PDB file of C-alpha atoms in Angstrom:
ATOM      1  CA  UNK D   1      -2.989  -2.028  28.270  1.00 51.00           C
ATOM      2  CA  UNK D   2      -3.311  -4.292  25.216  1.00 54.00           C
ATOM      3  CA  UNK D   3      -0.688  -6.942  24.586  1.00 56.00           C
ATOM      4  CA  UNK D   4       0.931  -5.143  21.658  1.00 56.00           C
ATOM      5  CA  UNK D   5       1.513  -2.035  23.796  1.00 58.00           C
ATOM      6  CA  UNK D   6       2.733  -4.165  26.711  1.00 63.00           C
ATOM      7  CA  UNK D   7       5.191  -5.960  24.442  1.00 65.00           C
ATOM      8  CA  UNK D   8       6.533  -2.674  23.100  1.00 64.00           C
ATOM      9  CA  UNK D   9       6.814  -1.257  26.621  1.00 67.00           C
ATOM     10  CA  UNK D  10       8.750  -4.314  27.804  1.00 77.00           C
ATOM     11  CA  UNK D  11      10.949  -3.949  24.733  1.00 82.00           C
ATOM     12  CA  UNK D  12      11.994  -0.409  25.714  1.00 85.00           C
ATOM     13  CA  UNK D  13      15.399  -1.606  27.046  1.00 89.00           C
ATOM     14  CA  UNK D  14      15.950  -3.407  23.730  1.00 91.00           C
ATOM     15  CA  UNK D  15      15.208  -0.178  21.861  1.00 93.00           C
ATOM     16  CA  UNK D  16      17.630   1.790  24.027  1.00 93.00           C
ATOM     17  CA  UNK D  17      20.351  -0.825  23.728  1.00 95.00           C
ATOM     18  CA  UNK D  18      19.858  -1.045  19.961  1.00 96.00           C
ATOM     19  CA  UNK D  19      20.186   2.720  19.576  1.00 96.00           C
ATOM     20  CA  UNK D  20      23.278   2.802  21.796  1.00 96.00           C
ATOM     21  CA  UNK D  21      24.955   0.060  19.760  1.00 96.00           C
ATOM     22  CA  UNK D  22      24.040   1.801  16.518  1.00 97.00           C
ATOM     23  CA  UNK D  23      25.654   5.025  17.728  1.00 97.00           C
ATOM     24  CA  UNK D  24      28.851   3.121  18.584  1.00 97.00           C
ATOM     25  CA  UNK D  25      28.944   1.443  15.163  1.00 97.00           C
ATOM     26  CA  UNK D  26      28.358   4.751  13.382  1.00 96.00           C
ATOM     27  CA  UNK D  27      31.175   6.396  15.312  1.00 95.00           C
ATOM     28  CA  UNK D  28      33.483   3.441  14.677  1.00 94.00           C
ATOM     29  CA  UNK D  29      32.762   3.721  10.947  1.00 94.00           C
ATOM     30  CA  UNK D  30      33.180   7.502  11.157  1.00 92.00           C
ATOM     31  CA  UNK D  31      29.735   8.122   9.730  1.00 93.00           C
ATOM     32  CA  UNK D  32      27.202  10.795  10.791  1.00 88.00           C
ATOM     33  CA  UNK D  33      25.506   9.827  14.030  1.00 89.00           C
ATOM     34  CA  UNK D  34      22.180  10.802  15.575  1.00 95.00           C
ATOM     35  CA  UNK D  35      20.855  14.339  15.448  1.00 95.00           C
ATOM     36  CA  UNK D  36      19.950  14.832  19.109  1.00 95.00           C
ATOM     37  CA  UNK D  37      16.994  17.133  18.537  1.00 96.00           C
ATOM     38  CA  UNK D  38      15.552  14.947  15.813  1.00 97.00           C
ATOM     39  CA  UNK D  39      15.914  11.831  17.964  1.00 97.00           C
ATOM     40  CA  UNK D  40      14.389  13.621  20.941  1.00 97.00           C
ATOM     41  CA  UNK D  41      11.296  14.386  18.841  1.00 97.00           C
ATOM     42  CA  UNK D  42      11.054  10.732  17.793  1.00 97.00           C
ATOM     43  CA  UNK D  43      11.346   9.399  21.336  1.00 96.00           C
ATOM     44  CA  UNK D  44       8.888  11.956  22.716  1.00 96.00           C
ATOM     45  CA  UNK D  45       6.283  11.111  20.084  1.00 96.00           C
ATOM     46  CA  UNK D  46       6.650   7.430  21.025  1.00 94.00           C
ATOM     47  CA  UNK D  47       6.020   8.172  24.699  1.00 92.00           C
ATOM     48  CA  UNK D  48       2.944  10.266  23.919  1.00 94.00           C
ATOM     49  CA  UNK D  49       1.722   7.628  21.469  1.00 92.00           C
ATOM     50  CA  UNK D  50       1.869   4.944  24.143  1.00 87.00           C
ATOM     51  CA  UNK D  51       0.167   7.173  26.712  1.00 89.00           C
ATOM     52  CA  UNK D  52      -2.719   7.776  24.300  1.00 91.00           C
ATOM     53  CA  UNK D  53      -2.885   4.091  23.414  1.00 87.00           C
ATOM     54  CA  UNK D  54      -3.782   3.120  26.997  1.00 83.00           C
ATOM     55  CA  UNK D  55      -7.428   4.311  27.051  1.00 87.00           C
ATOM     56  CA  UNK D  56      -7.993   3.292  23.434  1.00 89.00           C
ATOM     57  CA  UNK D  57      -6.765  -0.230  24.193  1.00 85.00           C
ATOM     58  CA  UNK D  58      -9.949  -1.005  26.159  1.00 87.00           C
ATOM     59  CA  UNK D  59     -12.078  -0.273  23.085  1.00 91.00           C
ATOM     60  CA  UNK D  60      -9.729  -2.202  20.830  1.00 91.00           C
ATOM     61  CA  UNK D  61      -9.632  -5.305  23.020  1.00 91.00           C
ATOM     62  CA  UNK D  62     -13.385  -5.287  23.689  1.00 94.00           C
ATOM     63  CA  UNK D  63     -14.270  -5.118  20.004  1.00 96.00           C
ATOM     64  CA  UNK D  64     -11.783  -7.800  18.927  1.00 96.00           C
ATOM     65  CA  UNK D  65     -12.923 -10.129  21.715  1.00 95.00           C
ATOM     66  CA  UNK D  66     -16.572  -9.639  20.726  1.00 96.00           C
ATOM     67  CA  UNK D  67     -15.853 -10.234  17.031  1.00 96.00           C
ATOM     68  CA  UNK D  68     -13.853 -13.373  17.735  1.00 94.00           C
ATOM     69  CA  UNK D  69     -16.659 -14.721  19.916  1.00 93.00           C
ATOM     70  CA  UNK D  70     -19.332 -13.850  17.345  1.00 94.00           C
ATOM     71  CA  UNK D  71     -18.062 -16.309  14.713  1.00 95.00           C
ATOM     72  CA  UNK D  72     -18.797 -20.047  15.036  1.00 95.00           C
ATOM     73  CA  UNK D  73     -15.248 -21.157  14.158  1.00 94.00           C
ATOM     74  CA  UNK D  74     -12.106 -20.747  16.224  1.00 94.00           C
ATOM     75  CA  UNK D  75      -8.418 -21.468  15.786  1.00 95.00           C
ATOM     76  CA  UNK D  76      -6.295 -22.723  18.657  1.00 93.00           C
ATOM     77  CA  UNK D  77      -2.709 -23.635  19.410  1.00 94.00           C
ATOM     78  CA  UNK D  78       0.093 -23.243  16.895  1.00 95.00           C
ATOM     79  CA  UNK D  79      -2.368 -22.974  14.009  1.00 96.00           C
ATOM     80  CA  UNK D  80      -3.812 -19.822  15.557  1.00 97.00           C
ATOM     81  CA  UNK D  81      -0.362 -18.275  15.998  1.00 97.00           C
ATOM     82  CA  UNK D  82       0.826 -19.105  12.483  1.00 97.00           C
ATOM     83  CA  UNK D  83      -2.374 -17.878  10.824  1.00 98.00           C
ATOM     84  CA  UNK D  84      -2.401 -14.772  13.035  1.00 98.00           C
ATOM     85  CA  UNK D  85       1.203 -13.826  12.183  1.00 98.00           C
ATOM     86  CA  UNK D  86       0.515 -14.086   8.451  1.00 98.00           C
ATOM     87  CA  UNK D  87      -2.935 -12.451   8.629  1.00 98.00           C
ATOM     88  CA  UNK D  88      -1.713  -9.579  10.813  1.00 98.00           C
ATOM     89  CA  UNK D  89       1.182  -8.956   8.425  1.00 98.00           C
ATOM     90  CA  UNK D  90      -1.217  -8.971   5.471  1.00 98.00           C
ATOM     91  CA  UNK D  91      -3.502  -6.556   7.355  1.00 98.00           C
ATOM     92  CA  UNK D  92      -0.517  -4.333   8.121  1.00 98.00           C
ATOM     93  CA  UNK D  93       0.384  -4.173   4.435  1.00 98.00           C
ATOM     94  CA  UNK D  94      -3.054  -2.764   3.573  1.00 98.00           C
ATOM     95  CA  UNK D  95      -3.088  -0.530   6.648  1.00 98.00           C
ATOM     96  CA  UNK D  96       0.252   0.877   5.544  1.00 98.00           C
ATOM     97  CA  UNK D  97      -0.689   1.221   1.886  1.00 98.00           C
ATOM     98  CA  UNK D  98      -3.963   3.027   2.554  1.00 98.00           C
ATOM     99  CA  UNK D  99      -2.160   5.390   4.924  1.00 98.00           C
ATOM    100  CA  UNK D 100      -0.040   6.482   1.969  1.00 98.00           C
ATOM    101  CA  UNK D 101      -2.860   6.681  -0.564  1.00 97.00           C
ATOM    102  CA  UNK D 102      -5.665   8.419   1.358  1.00 98.00           C
ATOM    103  CA  UNK D 103      -4.707  11.908   2.450  1.00 98.00           C
ATOM    104  CA  UNK D 104      -6.618  11.892   5.741  1.00 98.00           C
ATOM    105  CA  UNK D 105      -4.800   8.721   6.758  1.00 98.00           C
ATOM    106  CA  UNK D 106      -1.531  10.086   5.388  1.00 98.00           C
ATOM    107  CA  UNK D 107      -1.948  13.000   7.794  1.00 98.00           C
ATOM    108  CA  UNK D 108      -1.642  10.408  10.569  1.00 97.00           C
ATOM    109  CA  UNK D 109       1.204   8.396   9.077  1.00 98.00           C
ATOM    110  CA  UNK D 110       3.267  11.309   7.747  1.00 98.00           C
ATOM    111  CA  UNK D 111       4.626  11.781  11.273  1.00 98.00           C
ATOM    112  CA  UNK D 112       6.706   8.637  10.833  1.00 98.00           C
ATOM    113  CA  UNK D 113       8.173   9.944   7.569  1.00 98.00           C
ATOM    114  CA  UNK D 114       8.873  13.487   8.733  1.00 97.00           C
ATOM    115  CA  UNK D 115      12.478  12.899   9.781  1.00 97.00           C
ATOM    116  CA  UNK D 116      15.291  13.435   7.301  1.00 97.00           C
ATOM    117  CA  UNK D 117      17.417  11.085   9.385  1.00 96.00           C
ATOM    118  CA  UNK D 118      17.360   7.304   9.196  1.00 97.00           C
ATOM    119  CA  UNK D 119      18.320   5.397  12.302  1.00 97.00           C
ATOM    120  CA  UNK D 120      16.684   3.270  14.969  1.00 98.00           C
ATOM    121  CA  UNK D 121      15.293   6.309  16.785  1.00 97.00           C
ATOM    122  CA  UNK D 122      13.186   7.123  13.703  1.00 98.00           C
ATOM    123  CA  UNK D 123      11.320   3.840  14.234  1.00 97.00           C
ATOM    124  CA  UNK D 124       9.922   5.376  17.416  1.00 96.00           C
ATOM    125  CA  UNK D 125       8.501   8.452  15.660  1.00 97.00           C
ATOM    126  CA  UNK D 126       4.790   7.695  15.910  1.00 96.00           C
ATOM    127  CA  UNK D 127       1.502   9.622  15.530  1.00 96.00           C
ATOM    128  CA  UNK D 128      -0.849  10.738  18.266  1.00 93.00           C
ATOM    129  CA  UNK D 129      -3.854   9.368  16.354  1.00 93.00           C
ATOM    130  CA  UNK D 130      -3.794   5.763  17.590  1.00 91.00           C
ATOM    131  CA  UNK D 131      -7.156   4.484  16.377  1.00 91.00           C
ATOM    132  CA  UNK D 132      -6.616   3.886  12.649  1.00 95.00           C
ATOM    133  CA  UNK D 133      -5.133   0.387  13.044  1.00 95.00           C
ATOM    134  CA  UNK D 134      -8.256  -1.256  14.455  1.00 95.00           C
ATOM    135  CA  UNK D 135     -10.345  -1.488  11.234  1.00 96.00           C
ATOM    136  CA  UNK D 136      -7.567  -3.495   9.594  1.00 97.00           C
ATOM    137  CA  UNK D 137      -7.433  -6.003  12.469  1.00 97.00           C
ATOM    138  CA  UNK D 138     -11.186  -6.670  12.365  1.00 97.00           C
ATOM    139  CA  UNK D 139     -10.933  -9.251   9.521  1.00 97.00           C
ATOM    140  CA  UNK D 140      -8.253 -11.103  11.504  1.00 97.00           C
ATOM    141  CA  UNK D 141     -10.635 -11.424  14.459  1.00 97.00           C
ATOM    142  CA  UNK D 142     -13.294 -12.771  12.113  1.00 97.00           C
ATOM    143  CA  UNK D 143     -10.980 -15.693  11.359  1.00 97.00           C
ATOM    144  CA  UNK D 144     -11.767 -16.866  14.885  1.00 96.00           C
ATOM    145  CA  UNK D 145      -8.414 -15.936  16.384  1.00 96.00           C
ATOM    146  CA  UNK D 146      -8.226 -14.909  20.027  1.00 95.00           C
ATOM    147  CA  UNK D 147      -7.798 -11.141  20.449  1.00 94.00           C
ATOM    148  CA  UNK D 148      -4.798 -11.681  22.713  1.00 92.00           C
ATOM    149  CA  UNK D 149      -3.004 -13.599  19.972  1.00 94.00           C
ATOM    150  CA  UNK D 150      -3.867 -10.940  17.385  1.00 96.00           C
ATOM    151  CA  UNK D 151      -2.494  -8.130  19.511  1.00 92.00           C
ATOM    152  CA  UNK D 152       0.593 -10.110  20.491  1.00 91.00           C
ATOM    153  CA  UNK D 153       1.317 -10.790  16.811  1.00 95.00           C
ATOM    154  CA  UNK D 154       0.784  -7.123  15.989  1.00 94.00           C
ATOM    155  CA  UNK D 155       3.249  -6.167  18.723  1.00 91.00           C
ATOM    156  CA  UNK D 156       5.810  -8.641  17.360  1.00 93.00           C
ATOM    157  CA  UNK D 157       5.278  -7.196  13.891  1.00 96.00           C
ATOM    158  CA  UNK D 158       6.074  -3.692  15.133  1.00 94.00           C
ATOM    159  CA  UNK D 159       9.038  -4.952  17.134  1.00 94.00           C
ATOM    160  CA  UNK D 160      10.493  -6.566  14.013  1.00 97.00           C
ATOM    161  CA  UNK D 161      10.110  -3.302  12.124  1.00 97.00           C
ATOM    162  CA  UNK D 162      12.146  -1.394  14.708  1.00 96.00           C
ATOM    163  CA  UNK D 163      15.313  -3.094  13.470  1.00 97.00           C
ATOM    164  CA  UNK D 164      14.608  -2.138   9.845  1.00 98.00           C
ATOM    165  CA  UNK D 165      15.362   1.523  10.512  1.00 98.00           C
ATOM    166  CA  UNK D 166      19.122   1.499  10.113  1.00 97.00           C
ATOM    167  CA  UNK D 167      21.832   2.135   7.545  1.00 97.00           C
ATOM    168  CA  UNK D 168      24.483   0.007   9.237  1.00 96.00           C
ATOM    169  CA  UNK D 169      23.028  -3.195   7.739  1.00 97.00           C
ATOM    170  CA  UNK D 170      23.553  -3.628   3.997  1.00 96.00           C
ATOM    171  CA  UNK D 171      21.584  -6.000   1.789  1.00 96.00           C
ATOM    172  CA  UNK D 172      21.199  -9.501   3.202  1.00 97.00           C
ATOM    173  CA  UNK D 173      21.324 -12.947   1.572  1.00 97.00           C
ATOM    174  CA  UNK D 174      19.199 -12.884  -1.603  1.00 97.00           C
ATOM    175  CA  UNK D 175      16.553 -15.437  -0.461  1.00 98.00           C
ATOM    176  CA  UNK D 176      15.991 -13.383   2.707  1.00 98.00           C
ATOM    177  CA  UNK D 177      15.695 -10.190   0.681  1.00 98.00           C
ATOM    178  CA  UNK D 178      13.156 -11.898  -1.581  1.00 98.00           C
ATOM    179  CA  UNK D 179      10.791 -13.007   1.198  1.00 98.00           C
ATOM    180  CA  UNK D 180      11.317 -10.694   4.160  1.00 98.00           C
ATOM    181  CA  UNK D 181      11.288  -6.974   4.718  1.00 98.00           C
ATOM    182  CA  UNK D 182      14.848  -5.849   5.379  1.00 98.00           C
ATOM    183  CA  UNK D 183      16.661  -2.599   6.207  1.00 98.00           C
ATOM    184  CA  UNK D 184      17.405  -2.199   2.489  1.00 98.00           C
ATOM    185  CA  UNK D 185      13.737  -2.532   1.513  1.00 98.00           C
ATOM    186  CA  UNK D 186      12.578  -0.217   4.276  1.00 98.00           C
ATOM    187  CA  UNK D 187      15.174   2.430   3.463  1.00 98.00           C
ATOM    188  CA  UNK D 188      13.501   2.601   0.052  1.00 98.00           C
ATOM    189  CA  UNK D 189      10.122   3.053   1.729  1.00 98.00           C
ATOM    190  CA  UNK D 190      11.456   6.124   3.550  1.00 98.00           C
ATOM    191  CA  UNK D 191      12.941   7.606   0.391  1.00 98.00           C
ATOM    192  CA  UNK D 192      11.729  10.856  -1.148  1.00 97.00           C
ATOM    193  CA  UNK D 193      13.019  10.235  -4.684  1.00 97.00           C
ATOM    194  CA  UNK D 194      10.244   9.731  -7.256  1.00 96.00           C
ATOM    195  CA  UNK D 195      11.122   6.088  -7.908  1.00 97.00           C
ATOM    196  CA  UNK D 196      10.953   5.300  -4.183  1.00 98.00           C
ATOM    197  CA  UNK D 197       7.635   6.966  -3.373  1.00 97.00           C
ATOM    198  CA  UNK D 198       4.773   4.746  -2.209  1.00 96.00           C
ATOM    199  CA  UNK D 199       6.691   1.461  -2.275  1.00 98.00           C
ATOM    200  CA  UNK D 200       7.634  -1.400   0.076  1.00 98.00           C
ATOM    201  CA  UNK D 201       4.716  -1.272   2.502  1.00 98.00           C
ATOM    202  CA  UNK D 202       5.342  -4.694   4.058  1.00 98.00           C
ATOM    203  CA  UNK D 203       5.815  -5.273   7.778  1.00 98.00           C
ATOM    204  CA  UNK D 204       7.675  -8.561   8.212  1.00 98.00           C
ATOM    205  CA  UNK D 205       7.153  -9.962   4.708  1.00 98.00           C
ATOM    206  CA  UNK D 206       8.008  -8.166   1.474  1.00 98.00           C
ATOM    207  CA  UNK D 207       6.148 -10.729  -0.628  1.00 98.00           C
ATOM    208  CA  UNK D 208       2.940  -8.674  -0.387  1.00 98.00           C
ATOM    209  CA  UNK D 209       4.678  -5.839  -2.240  1.00 98.00           C
ATOM    210  CA  UNK D 210       5.927  -8.258  -4.874  1.00 98.00           C
ATOM    211  CA  UNK D 211       2.400  -9.662  -5.263  1.00 98.00           C
ATOM    212  CA  UNK D 212       0.586  -6.316  -5.437  1.00 98.00           C
ATOM    213  CA  UNK D 213       3.063  -4.350  -7.534  1.00 97.00           C
ATOM    214  CA  UNK D 214       4.445  -1.976  -4.909  1.00 98.00           C
ATOM    215  CA  UNK D 215       7.971  -3.411  -4.617  1.00 98.00           C
ATOM    216  CA  UNK D 216      11.043  -1.318  -5.429  1.00 98.00           C
ATOM    217  CA  UNK D 217      14.651  -2.438  -4.817  1.00 98.00           C
ATOM    218  CA  UNK D 218      17.283  -0.152  -3.339  1.00 98.00           C
ATOM    219  CA  UNK D 219      19.534   1.151  -6.083  1.00 96.00           C
ATOM    220  CA  UNK D 220      20.681   4.752  -5.728  1.00 95.00           C
ATOM    221  CA  UNK D 221      21.365   6.091  -2.246  1.00 95.00           C
ATOM    222  CA  UNK D 222      18.130   6.986  -0.481  1.00 97.00           C
ATOM    223  CA  UNK D 223      17.276  10.583   0.361  1.00 97.00           C
ATOM    224  CA  UNK D 224      15.058  10.478   3.442  1.00 97.00           C
ATOM    225  CA  UNK D 225      12.108  12.591   4.451  1.00 96.00           C
ATOM    226  CA  UNK D 226       9.252  14.159   2.513  1.00 96.00           C
ATOM    227  CA  UNK D 227       9.194  15.684  -0.939  1.00 94.00           C
ATOM    228  CA  UNK D 228       8.507  18.935   0.905  1.00 93.00           C
ATOM    229  CA  UNK D 229      10.173  18.718   4.293  1.00 95.00           C
ATOM    230  CA  UNK D 230       8.707  20.640   7.199  1.00 94.00           C
ATOM    231  CA  UNK D 231      12.125  21.530   8.691  1.00 87.00           C
ATOM    232  CA  UNK D 232      11.009  21.754  12.318  1.00 94.00           C
ATOM    233  CA  UNK D 233      11.531  19.933  15.589  1.00 94.00           C
ATOM    234  CA  UNK D 234       8.356  21.355  17.073  1.00 96.00           C
ATOM    235  CA  UNK D 235       6.470  18.229  18.121  1.00 96.00           C
ATOM    236  CA  UNK D 236       3.024  19.784  17.713  1.00 96.00           C
ATOM    237  CA  UNK D 237       3.898  20.840  14.167  1.00 97.00           C
ATOM    238  CA  UNK D 238       5.332  17.408  13.352  1.00 97.00           C
ATOM    239  CA  UNK D 239       2.112  15.749  14.518  1.00 97.00           C
ATOM    240  CA  UNK D 240      -0.433  18.138  12.997  1.00 97.00           C
ATOM    241  CA  UNK D 241       1.096  19.838   9.952  1.00 97.00           C
ATOM    242  CA  UNK D 242      -0.695  17.692   7.352  1.00 97.00           C
ATOM    243  CA  UNK D 243      -4.060  18.073   9.109  1.00 97.00           C
ATOM    244  CA  UNK D 244      -3.517  21.841   8.928  1.00 97.00           C
ATOM    245  CA  UNK D 245      -2.622  21.551   5.245  1.00 97.00           C
ATOM    246  CA  UNK D 246      -5.789  19.535   4.566  1.00 97.00           C
ATOM    247  CA  UNK D 247      -7.902  22.163   6.282  1.00 97.00           C
ATOM    248  CA  UNK D 248      -6.315  24.905   4.178  1.00 96.00           C
ATOM    249  CA  UNK D 249      -6.953  22.918   0.998  1.00 96.00           C
ATOM    250  CA  UNK D 250     -10.575  22.254   1.958  1.00 97.00           C
ATOM    251  CA  UNK D 251     -11.143  25.951   2.646  1.00 96.00           C
ATOM    252  CA  UNK D 252     -10.007  26.837  -0.875  1.00 93.00           C
ATOM    253  CA  UNK D 253     -12.345  24.325  -2.547  1.00 94.00           C
ATOM    254  CA  UNK D 254     -15.441  25.685  -4.273  1.00 91.00           C
ATOM    255  CA  UNK D 255     -17.595  22.543  -4.098  1.00 94.00           C
ATOM    256  CA  UNK D 256     -18.090  19.419  -1.981  1.00 95.00           C
ATOM    257  CA  UNK D 257     -16.600  17.064  -4.567  1.00 95.00           C
ATOM    258  CA  UNK D 258     -13.288  18.902  -4.380  1.00 96.00           C
ATOM    259  CA  UNK D 259     -13.470  19.172  -0.584  1.00 96.00           C
ATOM    260  CA  UNK D 260     -13.897  15.407  -0.316  1.00 97.00           C
ATOM    261  CA  UNK D 261     -11.124  14.950  -2.879  1.00 97.00           C
ATOM    262  CA  UNK D 262      -8.689  16.897  -0.720  1.00 97.00           C
ATOM    263  CA  UNK D 263      -9.546  14.647   2.226  1.00 97.00           C
ATOM    264  CA  UNK D 264     -10.024  11.206   0.696  1.00 97.00           C
ATOM    265  CA  UNK D 265      -7.899  11.150  -2.437  1.00 96.00           C
ATOM    266  CA  UNK D 266      -4.140  10.827  -2.574  1.00 95.00           C
ATOM    267  CA  UNK D 267      -1.708  13.269  -0.976  1.00 94.00           C
ATOM    268  CA  UNK D 268      -0.905  15.960  -3.505  1.00 90.00           C
ATOM    269  CA  UNK D 269      -4.229  15.576  -5.328  1.00 93.00           C
ATOM    270  CA  UNK D 270      -5.764  18.752  -6.713  1.00 91.00           C
ATOM    271  CA  UNK D 271      -8.776  19.309  -8.975  1.00 91.00           C
ATOM    272  CA  UNK D 272      -8.140  20.203 -12.577  1.00 83.00           C
ATOM    273  CA  UNK D 273      -8.959  23.893 -13.112  1.00 76.00           C
ATOM    274  CA  UNK D 274     -12.161  24.707 -14.959  1.00 65.00           C
ATOM    275  CA  UNK D 275     -11.557  24.818 -18.684  1.00 59.00           C
ATOM    276  CA  UNK D 276      -8.747  22.250 -18.661  1.00 54.00           C
ATOM    277  CA  UNK D 277      -8.698  19.609 -21.380  1.00 50.00           C
ATOM    278  CA  UNK D 278      -9.756  16.785 -19.074  1.00 47.00           C
ATOM    279  CA  UNK D 279     -12.003  18.348 -16.415  1.00 44.00           C
ATOM    280  CA  UNK D 280     -13.174  14.981 -15.093  1.00 42.00           C
ATOM    281  CA  UNK D 281      -9.701  13.774 -14.151  1.00 40.00           C
ATOM    282  CA  UNK D 282      -7.110  15.050 -11.752  1.00 42.00           C
ATOM    283  CA  UNK D 283      -3.674  13.547 -11.444  1.00 41.00           C
ATOM    284  CA  UNK D 284      -2.266  13.134  -7.917  1.00 45.00           C
ATOM    285  CA  UNK D 285       1.147  14.580  -7.307  1.00 43.00           C
ATOM    286  CA  UNK D 286       3.785  12.403  -5.658  1.00 43.00           C
ATOM    287  CA  UNK D 287       4.566  12.972  -2.026  1.00 47.00           C
ATOM    288  CA  UNK D 288       7.042  11.488   0.397  1.00 45.00           C
TER     289      UNK D 288
END
């Protein structure tokens, strides 16, 4: 088991306690609480995700260790931890952004966005495809940072994000909101309104979104879920529905350019019909 998975496993009591406290606060405030079936799907996907992570962890650790050892420079001590935390967060930003902008990767990540609820249990709703993170951690290893530190920092990054999935915390002190990802910023990320789509990709820091033009503040109340919700608690459907949709799109395509477009371009992309005014361009449609 890699260190990020071990950290998340050890944190299981924290997750359970956090969800229990959130339920109590919601009831005290007389606000809608957890949907049991929806939360059960989220927790079950997390358990399956961790079970599938175990065999993959050996590949992940071996490659990161080899890459770290292949470079002639190495970071140690606090410098390694500080650089790793920032580099892992930067890597997560691009991991997250590409998983919204490339349909094949969106088919993996859409699982996390498939709930129309927003509470701490939704943080646990994770995909079965566990191997798409590794390419984004490779550059961090090439900085000469020990693989154990990289994976520990990645686990801490995910642990931090667990607490972002709640409505019981309003906006925080302005300087914190400016630098760090907060529940307010992440609520926006889970929104299905047009102005909220494809925004606020950060893990711990929101400054990446401010730097790369993907930041959006929370203004109107967020409507959670997808632009076209799947309306099912069938776990297999939750995990695979976008892969099925991609396959259906590919089958309808008449040439390889369009087939690749359905797989590698943005979610909602479709080729412009023959005879349209601008046959060389196709505008992607927004998705949740």
